[in-house]
Amino acid sequence: MPGILVLATTKDGRLTRDTLELLTGARRLKEKLAQPVAAAILGTEVGPYVPLLFAHGADQVYRAEHPLLKGYQGDAYALVLHQICERAQPTVVLLPGDVMGRELGPRLAYRLQAAFVGEFIDFDLDQASRRLRFTRSAYGGKAVAVVEPRANSIVATAKLRTLEPATQEEGRMGEEIRVDVALEAPQLKTRLIERVQEETTGVNLGDAKIVVSGGRGVHGPEGFKVLEELAQVLRGAVGASRAATDAGWVPPSWQVGQTGRNVSPDLYLAFGISGATQHVAGISGSKHIVAVNTDPTAPIFKVAQLGIVEDWKAVATSLIRHCKELTGR
Ligand SMILES: Cc1cc2nc3c(=O)[nH]c(=O)nc-3n(C[C@H](O)[C@H](O)[C@H](O)COP(=O)(O)OP(=O)(O)OC[C@H]3O[C@@H](n4cnc5c(N)ncnc54)[C@H](O)[C@@H]3O)c2cc1C
């Protein structure tokens, strides 16, 4: 039976938040298309994740284990996902809108002769045509595009942090399908030589409930030390505008926005950030935005629920002091 297939990924012994977001999308699709949700999990010892996938809404789990699937490798993943799709015959394949999804999506769509939709932020079923319509952000968030794929199968990447993570239902069961992986080393055109993990401390930017971000108005790397202290007191993560990352004040991985990370915290604090559309595109999932800027006409104030026209440092240091008093940290 055709269905919806989600690629599941794991980190530190858990399903990633990206996977849980995709499962939310798949469950919504299930309601619209009346088709089951399947998840594909690839790796070496992925058995423990199967019940978790059932608990988060998967009706079937395709379990593919092979030594060459240890860690992500594009060629291997594309080949095995294709094998799974040939067996599952999904109507829609959902992949995360990250570097992996951007690589795998078009490759898989080509192999399946499916339509490809990149980084959708929403979707609906057109009642008249009974076709899915995907909404994507366009022109750096200035417009939206609605795409109606005409192919019978669709491969789509979901823009991360636009869907809520799927909730867990203890004891929910499903069907586990062991995949007989046909994969030989010579099939892989590239070889992973080394994996370099960026050193990070504190809370992960993508998962943070509070993000403290700085822009060009922070005037240098020293300013970010103050923002790091504030983030630490608030148990949040530090982000940055592209102006700050391009200047080399902080690592590129801290960049928030259209060409950086999407964040969806409960609270986004923007210090010395003007609010260019490309930056705002990455923070639209935030529940509350507070902006501090000396320019009362800065566009960031249009998207902020609370705007403070003030020097960023005066506000940040005062916040650190008060939060320390309140929390005793
Ligand atoms: C294709 C493309 C993709 C892009 N992708 C991204 C992206 O992913 N993320 C991103 O951020 N940008 C992105 N950009 C760049 C974006 O257009 C802006 O140039 C960038 O976001 C500006 O960063 P900023 O707000 O820090 O700097 P500015 O626009 O220079 O703003 C600095 C702000 O600081 C304020 N300020 C100055 N001094 C103080 C002070 N003492 N206290 C408080 N406020 C002060 C100023 O009033 C000003 O509003 C992209 C651009 C392009 C063309």
CSV table of C-alpha atoms and ligand atoms in Angstrom, one decimal:
chain,number,residue,atom,x,y,z
A,1,MET,CA,0.0,0.0,0.0
A,2,PRO,CA,1.4,3.4,-0.8
A,3,GLY,CA,2.3,5.6,2.1
A,4,ILE,CA,4.4,8.4,3.5
A,5,LEU,CA,8.0,7.6,4.2
A,6,VAL,CA,10.2,9.5,6.6
A,7,LEU,CA,14.0,9.2,6.8
A,8,ALA,CA,14.9,8.9,10.5
A,9,THR,CA,18.2,10.0,12.0
A,10,THR,CA,19.7,9.6,15.4
A,11,LYS,CA,22.2,11.5,17.6
A,12,ASP,CA,23.6,10.6,21.0
A,13,GLY,CA,21.4,7.6,21.3
A,14,ARG,CA,18.1,9.4,20.6
A,15,LEU,CA,16.0,10.2,17.5
A,16,THR,CA,16.9,13.7,16.3
A,17,ARG,CA,14.4,16.5,16.8
A,18,ASP,CA,14.5,16.7,12.9
A,19,THR,CA,13.0,13.2,12.8
A,20,LEU,CA,10.3,14.0,15.2
A,21,GLU,CA,9.4,17.1,13.2
A,22,LEU,CA,9.2,15.0,10.0
A,23,LEU,CA,7.0,12.5,11.8
A,24,THR,CA,4.6,15.4,12.7
A,25,GLY,CA,4.5,16.3,9.0
A,26,ALA,CA,3.9,12.7,8.1
A,27,ARG,CA,1.1,12.3,10.6
A,28,ARG,CA,-0.6,15.4,9.1
A,29,LEU,CA,-0.2,13.9,5.6
A,30,LYS,CA,-1.6,10.6,6.9
A,31,GLU,CA,-4.8,12.4,7.9
A,32,LYS,CA,-5.1,14.1,4.5
A,33,LEU,CA,-4.1,11.2,2.3
A,34,ALA,CA,-5.4,8.3,4.4
A,35,GLN,CA,-2.1,6.5,4.0
A,36,PRO,CA,0.1,4.9,6.6
A,37,VAL,CA,3.4,6.4,7.9
A,38,ALA,CA,6.6,4.5,7.4
A,39,ALA,CA,10.0,5.4,8.7
A,40,ALA,CA,13.4,4.3,7.2
A,41,ILE,CA,16.2,4.0,9.7
A,42,LEU,CA,19.7,3.3,8.3
A,43,GLY,CA,22.9,2.5,10.3
A,44,THR,CA,24.6,-0.4,12.0
A,45,GLU,CA,22.7,-1.1,15.2
A,46,VAL,CA,19.4,0.7,14.9
A,47,GLY,CA,17.1,-1.8,16.6
A,48,PRO,CA,16.6,0.2,19.8
A,49,TYR,CA,15.1,3.1,17.8
A,50,VAL,CA,12.4,1.0,16.1
A,51,PRO,CA,10.0,1.1,19.2
A,52,LEU,CA,10.6,4.8,19.5
A,53,LEU,CA,9.6,5.4,15.9
A,54,PHE,CA,6.4,3.4,16.5
A,55,ALA,CA,5.7,5.5,19.6
A,56,HIS,CA,6.1,8.7,17.6
A,57,GLY,CA,3.6,7.8,14.9
A,58,ALA,CA,5.3,5.4,12.5
A,59,ASP,CA,3.1,2.5,11.4
A,60,GLN,CA,6.0,0.6,9.7
A,61,VAL,CA,9.7,0.9,10.2
A,62,TYR,CA,12.2,-0.2,7.5
A,63,ARG,CA,15.3,-1.2,9.3
A,64,ALA,CA,18.4,-1.2,7.1
A,65,GLU,CA,21.7,-2.3,8.8
A,66,HIS,CA,25.1,-2.5,7.0
A,67,PRO,CA,28.7,-1.7,8.0
A,68,LEU,CA,28.8,0.9,5.1
A,69,LEU,CA,25.8,2.7,6.6
A,70,LYS,CA,27.8,3.6,9.8
A,71,GLY,CA,27.5,7.4,9.7
A,72,TYR,CA,26.0,9.3,6.8
A,73,GLN,CA,27.5,8.8,3.4
A,74,GLY,CA,25.5,10.3,0.5
A,75,ASP,CA,26.1,7.5,-2.1
A,76,ALA,CA,25.3,4.7,0.4
A,77,TYR,CA,22.2,6.4,1.8
A,78,ALA,CA,20.8,7.3,-1.7
A,79,LEU,CA,21.3,3.7,-2.9
A,80,VAL,CA,19.6,2.1,0.2
A,81,LEU,CA,16.8,4.7,0.4
A,82,HIS,CA,16.1,3.9,-3.2
A,83,GLN,CA,15.9,0.2,-2.4
A,84,ILE,CA,13.5,0.9,0.4
A,85,CYS,CA,11.4,3.2,-1.8
A,86,GLU,CA,11.1,0.5,-4.5
A,87,ARG,CA,9.7,-1.8,-1.8
A,88,ALA,CA,7.5,0.7,0.1
A,89,GLN,CA,6.3,2.6,-3.0
A,90,PRO,CA,5.7,5.8,-1.0
A,91,THR,CA,3.6,8.6,-2.3
A,92,VAL,CA,5.6,11.2,-0.4
A,93,VAL,CA,9.1,10.9,1.0
A,94,LEU,CA,10.0,13.4,3.7
A,95,LEU,CA,13.6,14.4,4.4
A,96,PRO,CA,15.1,17.0,6.7
A,97,GLY,CA,15.9,20.4,5.1
A,98,ASP,CA,19.5,20.2,6.0
A,99,VAL,CA,22.7,19.4,4.2
A,100,MET,CA,21.7,15.7,4.1
A,101,GLY,CA,18.3,16.3,2.7
A,102,ARG,CA,19.6,18.8,0.2
A,103,GLU,CA,22.0,16.2,-1.1
A,104,LEU,CA,19.7,13.1,-0.9
A,105,GLY,CA,16.4,14.7,-2.0
A,106,PRO,CA,17.3,15.5,-5.7
A,107,ARG,CA,19.3,12.3,-6.0
A,108,LEU,CA,16.4,10.2,-4.7
A,109,ALA,CA,13.8,12.1,-6.8
A,110,TYR,CA,15.8,11.5,-9.9
A,111,ARG,CA,16.0,7.8,-9.2
A,112,LEU,CA,12.3,7.5,-8.5
A,113,GLN,CA,11.3,9.8,-11.3
A,114,ALA,CA,9.5,11.8,-8.6
A,115,ALA,CA,8.9,15.5,-8.2
A,116,PHE,CA,11.2,17.3,-5.8
A,117,VAL,CA,10.0,20.1,-3.4
A,118,GLY,CA,12.8,21.8,-1.4
A,119,GLU,CA,12.3,23.2,2.1
A,120,PHE,CA,8.5,23.5,2.4
A,121,ILE,CA,7.1,25.4,5.3
A,122,ASP,CA,3.5,24.1,5.0
A,123,PHE,CA,1.3,21.9,2.9
A,124,ASP,CA,-2.3,21.2,2.2
A,125,LEU,CA,-4.4,19.0,0.0
A,126,ASP,CA,-6.3,20.8,-2.8
A,127,GLN,CA,-9.8,19.4,-2.5
A,128,ALA,CA,-10.6,19.9,-6.2
A,129,SER,CA,-7.5,18.4,-7.8
A,130,ARG,CA,-6.8,16.1,-4.8
A,131,ARG,CA,-3.1,17.1,-5.2
A,132,LEU,CA,-0.8,18.2,-2.5
A,133,ARG,CA,0.2,21.8,-2.5
A,134,PHE,CA,3.4,22.8,-0.7
A,135,THR,CA,4.2,26.3,0.5
A,136,ARG,CA,7.8,27.5,0.3
A,137,SER,CA,9.5,30.7,1.3
A,138,ALA,CA,10.7,32.7,-1.7
A,139,TYR,CA,12.9,35.8,-2.3
A,140,GLY,CA,14.5,35.5,1.1
A,141,GLY,CA,11.3,35.3,3.0
A,142,LYS,CA,9.7,38.4,1.2
A,143,ALA,CA,7.2,36.1,-0.6
A,144,VAL,CA,5.8,32.6,-0.5
A,145,ALA,CA,5.5,30.2,-3.4
A,146,VAL,CA,2.8,27.5,-3.6
A,147,VAL,CA,4.0,24.5,-5.5
A,148,GLU,CA,1.7,21.7,-6.8
A,149,PRO,CA,3.8,18.8,-8.0
A,150,ARG,CA,2.3,16.9,-10.9
A,151,ALA,CA,4.2,13.6,-10.5
A,152,ASN,CA,2.6,10.6,-8.7
A,153,SER,CA,5.4,10.5,-6.1
A,154,ILE,CA,7.0,13.4,-4.3
A,155,VAL,CA,10.3,13.8,-2.5
A,156,ALA,CA,10.2,16.8,-0.2
A,157,THR,CA,12.5,18.4,2.3
A,158,ALA,CA,10.9,20.1,5.3
A,159,LYS,CA,12.3,23.4,6.5
A,160,LEU,CA,13.5,22.6,10.0
A,161,ARG,CA,11.9,24.1,13.0
A,162,THR,CA,8.7,24.9,11.2
A,163,LEU,CA,6.9,21.8,12.5
A,164,GLU,CA,6.5,20.9,16.1
A,165,PRO,CA,8.2,17.6,17.2
A,166,ALA,CA,5.8,14.6,17.2
A,167,THR,CA,4.5,13.6,20.6
A,168,GLN,CA,5.1,10.1,22.0
A,169,GLU,CA,2.4,7.5,22.7
A,170,GLU,CA,3.8,4.8,25.0
A,171,GLY,CA,3.3,1.3,23.9
A,172,ARG,CA,2.2,2.1,20.4
A,173,MET,CA,3.3,-0.7,18.1
A,174,GLY,CA,3.8,-1.2,14.4
A,175,GLU,CA,5.4,-3.5,11.8
A,176,GLU,CA,9.1,-3.8,11.6
A,177,ILE,CA,10.5,-4.7,8.1
A,178,ARG,CA,14.1,-5.8,7.9
A,179,VAL,CA,15.8,-4.7,4.7
A,180,ASP,CA,18.2,-7.0,3.0
A,181,VAL,CA,20.7,-4.2,2.1
A,182,ALA,CA,22.4,-4.7,-1.3
A,183,LEU,CA,25.5,-2.5,-0.9
A,184,GLU,CA,29.1,-3.0,-2.0
A,185,ALA,CA,32.0,-0.7,-1.3
A,186,PRO,CA,32.8,-0.2,-5.1
A,187,GLN,CA,29.3,1.3,-5.6
A,188,LEU,CA,30.3,4.2,-3.5
A,189,LYS,CA,32.0,6.9,-5.6
A,190,THR,CA,33.1,9.0,-2.6
A,191,ARG,CA,34.9,7.9,0.5
A,192,LEU,CA,34.5,9.5,3.9
A,193,ILE,CA,38.0,10.2,5.1
A,194,GLU,CA,37.4,12.0,8.3
A,195,ARG,CA,34.6,13.4,10.4
A,196,VAL,CA,35.4,16.5,12.3
A,197,GLN,CA,33.0,17.4,15.1
A,198,GLU,CA,32.7,21.1,15.9
A,199,GLU,CA,33.5,21.7,19.5
A,200,THR,CA,30.4,23.0,21.2
A,201,THR,CA,29.6,23.8,24.7
A,202,GLY,CA,26.2,24.4,26.3
A,203,VAL,CA,22.9,24.2,24.6
A,204,ASN,CA,22.5,23.2,20.9
A,205,LEU,CA,21.3,26.3,18.8
A,206,GLY,CA,18.7,24.3,17.0
A,207,ASP,CA,17.1,22.9,20.1
A,208,ALA,CA,17.5,25.9,22.4
A,209,LYS,CA,14.4,27.3,24.2
A,210,ILE,CA,16.2,30.7,24.5
A,211,VAL,CA,18.5,32.1,21.8
A,212,VAL,CA,20.7,35.1,22.5
A,213,SER,CA,21.8,36.5,19.1
A,214,GLY,CA,24.2,39.3,18.2
A,215,GLY,CA,24.8,41.3,15.0
A,216,ARG,CA,27.1,43.9,13.6
A,217,GLY,CA,25.8,46.3,16.2
A,218,VAL,CA,27.6,44.2,18.9
A,219,HIS,CA,30.8,45.7,17.3
A,220,GLY,CA,33.2,42.8,17.6
A,221,PRO,CA,34.0,39.4,19.2
A,222,GLU,CA,34.3,40.8,22.7
A,223,GLY,CA,30.7,41.7,22.6
A,224,PHE,CA,29.8,38.1,21.9
A,225,LYS,CA,31.6,37.1,25.2
A,226,VAL,CA,28.9,39.2,27.0
A,227,LEU,CA,26.2,37.5,25.0
A,228,GLU,CA,27.7,34.1,25.8
A,229,GLU,CA,27.5,34.9,29.5
A,230,LEU,CA,23.9,36.0,29.1
A,231,ALA,CA,23.1,32.7,27.3
A,232,GLN,CA,24.8,30.7,30.0
A,233,VAL,CA,22.8,32.4,32.7
A,234,LEU,CA,19.5,31.8,30.8
A,235,ARG,CA,20.6,28.3,29.8
A,236,GLY,CA,20.2,29.3,26.2
A,237,ALA,CA,22.4,29.2,23.1
A,238,VAL,CA,24.1,32.0,21.2
A,239,GLY,CA,23.3,32.8,17.6
A,240,ALA,CA,24.5,35.5,15.2
A,241,SER,CA,23.6,37.5,12.1
A,242,ARG,CA,25.6,36.8,8.9
A,243,ALA,CA,27.3,40.2,9.3
A,244,ALA,CA,28.8,38.9,12.6
A,245,THR,CA,29.8,35.5,11.2
A,246,ASP,CA,31.2,36.9,7.9
A,247,ALA,CA,33.3,39.3,10.0
A,248,GLY,CA,34.8,36.2,11.7
A,249,TRP,CA,33.6,37.3,15.2
A,250,VAL,CA,31.9,33.9,15.8
A,251,PRO,CA,31.9,30.5,13.9
A,252,PRO,CA,29.7,30.3,10.7
A,253,SER,CA,27.7,27.5,12.4
A,254,TRP,CA,26.2,30.2,14.7
A,255,GLN,CA,24.6,32.0,11.8
A,256,VAL,CA,20.8,32.3,11.9
A,257,GLY,CA,18.8,33.0,8.8
A,258,GLN,CA,18.0,32.0,5.3
A,259,THR,CA,21.5,30.7,4.6
A,260,GLY,CA,22.2,29.7,8.3
A,261,ARG,CA,20.2,27.9,10.9
A,262,ASN,CA,16.4,28.1,11.5
A,263,VAL,CA,15.6,28.5,15.1
A,264,SER,CA,12.2,28.2,16.9
A,265,PRO,CA,12.9,29.1,20.6
A,266,ASP,CA,10.4,30.3,23.1
A,267,LEU,CA,12.4,33.5,23.3
A,268,TYR,CA,14.7,35.0,20.7
A,269,LEU,CA,16.8,38.0,21.9
A,270,ALA,CA,18.3,40.0,19.1
A,271,PHE,CA,21.1,42.5,20.0
A,272,GLY,CA,22.4,44.9,17.4
A,273,ILE,CA,20.6,43.1,14.5
A,274,SER,CA,18.9,45.3,11.9
A,275,GLY,CA,16.3,42.6,10.9
A,276,ALA,CA,17.1,42.0,7.2
A,277,THR,CA,14.6,39.6,5.6
A,278,GLN,CA,17.3,37.0,5.2
A,279,HIS,CA,17.8,37.0,9.0
A,280,VAL,CA,14.1,37.2,9.9
A,281,ALA,CA,13.5,34.1,7.6
A,282,GLY,CA,15.4,32.0,10.2
A,283,ILE,CA,13.6,33.2,13.3
A,284,SER,CA,9.9,33.3,12.2
A,285,GLY,CA,9.2,30.1,14.3
A,286,SER,CA,10.2,31.9,17.5
A,287,LYS,CA,7.4,32.3,20.0
A,288,HIS,CA,8.6,35.6,21.3
A,289,ILE,CA,11.1,38.0,19.8
A,290,VAL,CA,12.8,40.8,21.8
A,291,ALA,CA,15.0,43.3,19.9
A,292,VAL,CA,17.5,45.7,21.3
A,293,ASN,CA,18.7,48.3,18.8
A,294,THR,CA,19.7,52.0,18.9
A,295,ASP,CA,17.9,52.8,15.7
A,296,PRO,CA,14.1,53.1,16.3
A,297,THR,CA,13.4,52.6,12.6
A,298,ALA,CA,15.3,49.2,12.5
A,299,PRO,CA,13.1,46.6,10.7
A,300,ILE,CA,13.6,44.1,13.5
A,301,PHE,CA,11.1,46.1,15.5
A,302,LYS,CA,8.4,45.1,13.0
A,303,VAL,CA,8.7,41.4,14.0
A,304,ALA,CA,9.6,41.9,17.7
A,305,GLN,CA,6.9,41.7,20.4
A,306,LEU,CA,9.1,43.8,22.6
A,307,GLY,CA,11.5,46.4,21.2
A,308,ILE,CA,14.0,48.3,23.3
A,309,VAL,CA,15.7,51.4,21.7
A,310,GLU,CA,18.9,51.3,23.7
A,311,ASP,CA,22.6,50.4,23.5
A,312,TRP,CA,22.8,46.5,23.4
A,313,LYS,CA,25.5,46.3,26.0
A,314,ALA,CA,23.6,48.3,28.6
A,315,VAL,CA,20.6,46.0,28.2
A,316,ALA,CA,22.6,42.7,28.1
A,317,THR,CA,24.8,43.5,31.2
A,318,SER,CA,21.7,44.6,33.1
A,319,LEU,CA,19.9,41.4,32.2
A,320,ILE,CA,22.9,39.3,33.3
A,321,ARG,CA,23.0,41.1,36.6
A,322,HIS,CA,19.2,40.7,37.3
A,323,CYS,CA,19.0,37.1,36.1
A,324,LYS,CA,21.9,36.2,38.3
A,325,GLU,CA,20.2,37.8,41.3
A,326,LEU,CA,17.0,35.9,40.5
A,327,THR,CA,18.4,32.5,39.7
A,328,GLY,CA,21.4,32.6,41.9
A,329,ARG,CA,23.5,31.1,39.0
B,1,LIG,C1,21.6,35.6,-0.4
B,1,LIG,C2,21.7,36.2,1.0
B,1,LIG,C3,21.6,35.4,2.1
B,1,LIG,C4,21.7,35.9,3.4
B,1,LIG,N1,21.6,35.1,4.4
B,1,LIG,C5,21.6,35.6,5.7
B,1,LIG,C6,21.4,34.8,6.8
B,1,LIG,O1,21.2,33.6,6.7
B,1,LIG,N2,21.4,35.4,8.0
B,1,LIG,C7,21.7,36.7,8.2
B,1,LIG,O2,21.7,37.2,9.3
B,1,LIG,N3,21.9,37.5,7.1
B,1,LIG,C8,21.9,37.0,5.9
B,1,LIG,N4,22.2,37.8,4.8
B,1,LIG,C9,22.7,39.2,5.1
B,1,LIG,C10,21.5,40.1,5.4
B,1,LIG,O3,21.0,40.7,4.2
B,1,LIG,C11,22.1,41.3,6.3
B,1,LIG,O4,23.2,41.9,5.6
B,1,LIG,C12,22.6,40.9,7.6
B,1,LIG,O5,21.6,40.1,8.3
B,1,LIG,C13,22.8,42.1,8.5
B,1,LIG,O6,23.3,41.7,9.7
B,1,LIG,P1,23.2,42.7,10.9
B,1,LIG,O7,21.7,43.0,11.2
B,1,LIG,O8,24.0,42.2,12.0
B,1,LIG,O9,23.9,44.0,10.5
B,1,LIG,P2,23.4,45.4,10.1
B,1,LIG,O10,22.3,45.3,9.0
B,1,LIG,O11,24.5,46.3,9.7
B,1,LIG,O12,22.7,46.0,11.4
B,1,LIG,C14,23.4,46.3,12.6
B,1,LIG,C15,22.3,46.9,13.5
B,1,LIG,O13,23.0,47.2,14.8
B,1,LIG,C16,22.4,48.4,15.3
B,1,LIG,N5,23.3,48.9,16.3
B,1,LIG,C17,24.5,49.6,16.0
B,1,LIG,N6,25.1,49.8,17.2
B,1,LIG,C18,24.3,49.4,18.2
B,1,LIG,C19,24.4,49.4,19.6
B,1,LIG,N7,25.4,49.9,20.2
B,1,LIG,N8,23.4,48.8,20.3
B,1,LIG,C20,22.3,48.3,19.7
B,1,LIG,N9,22.2,48.3,18.3
B,1,LIG,C21,23.2,48.8,17.6
B,1,LIG,C22,22.2,49.2,14.1
B,1,LIG,O14,21.2,50.2,14.3
B,1,LIG,C23,21.7,48.2,13.0
B,1,LIG,O15,20.3,48.1,13.0
B,1,LIG,C24,22.0,37.3,3.5
B,1,LIG,C25,22.2,38.1,2.4
B,1,LIG,C26,22.0,37.6,1.2
B,1,LIG,C27,22.2,38.5,0.0
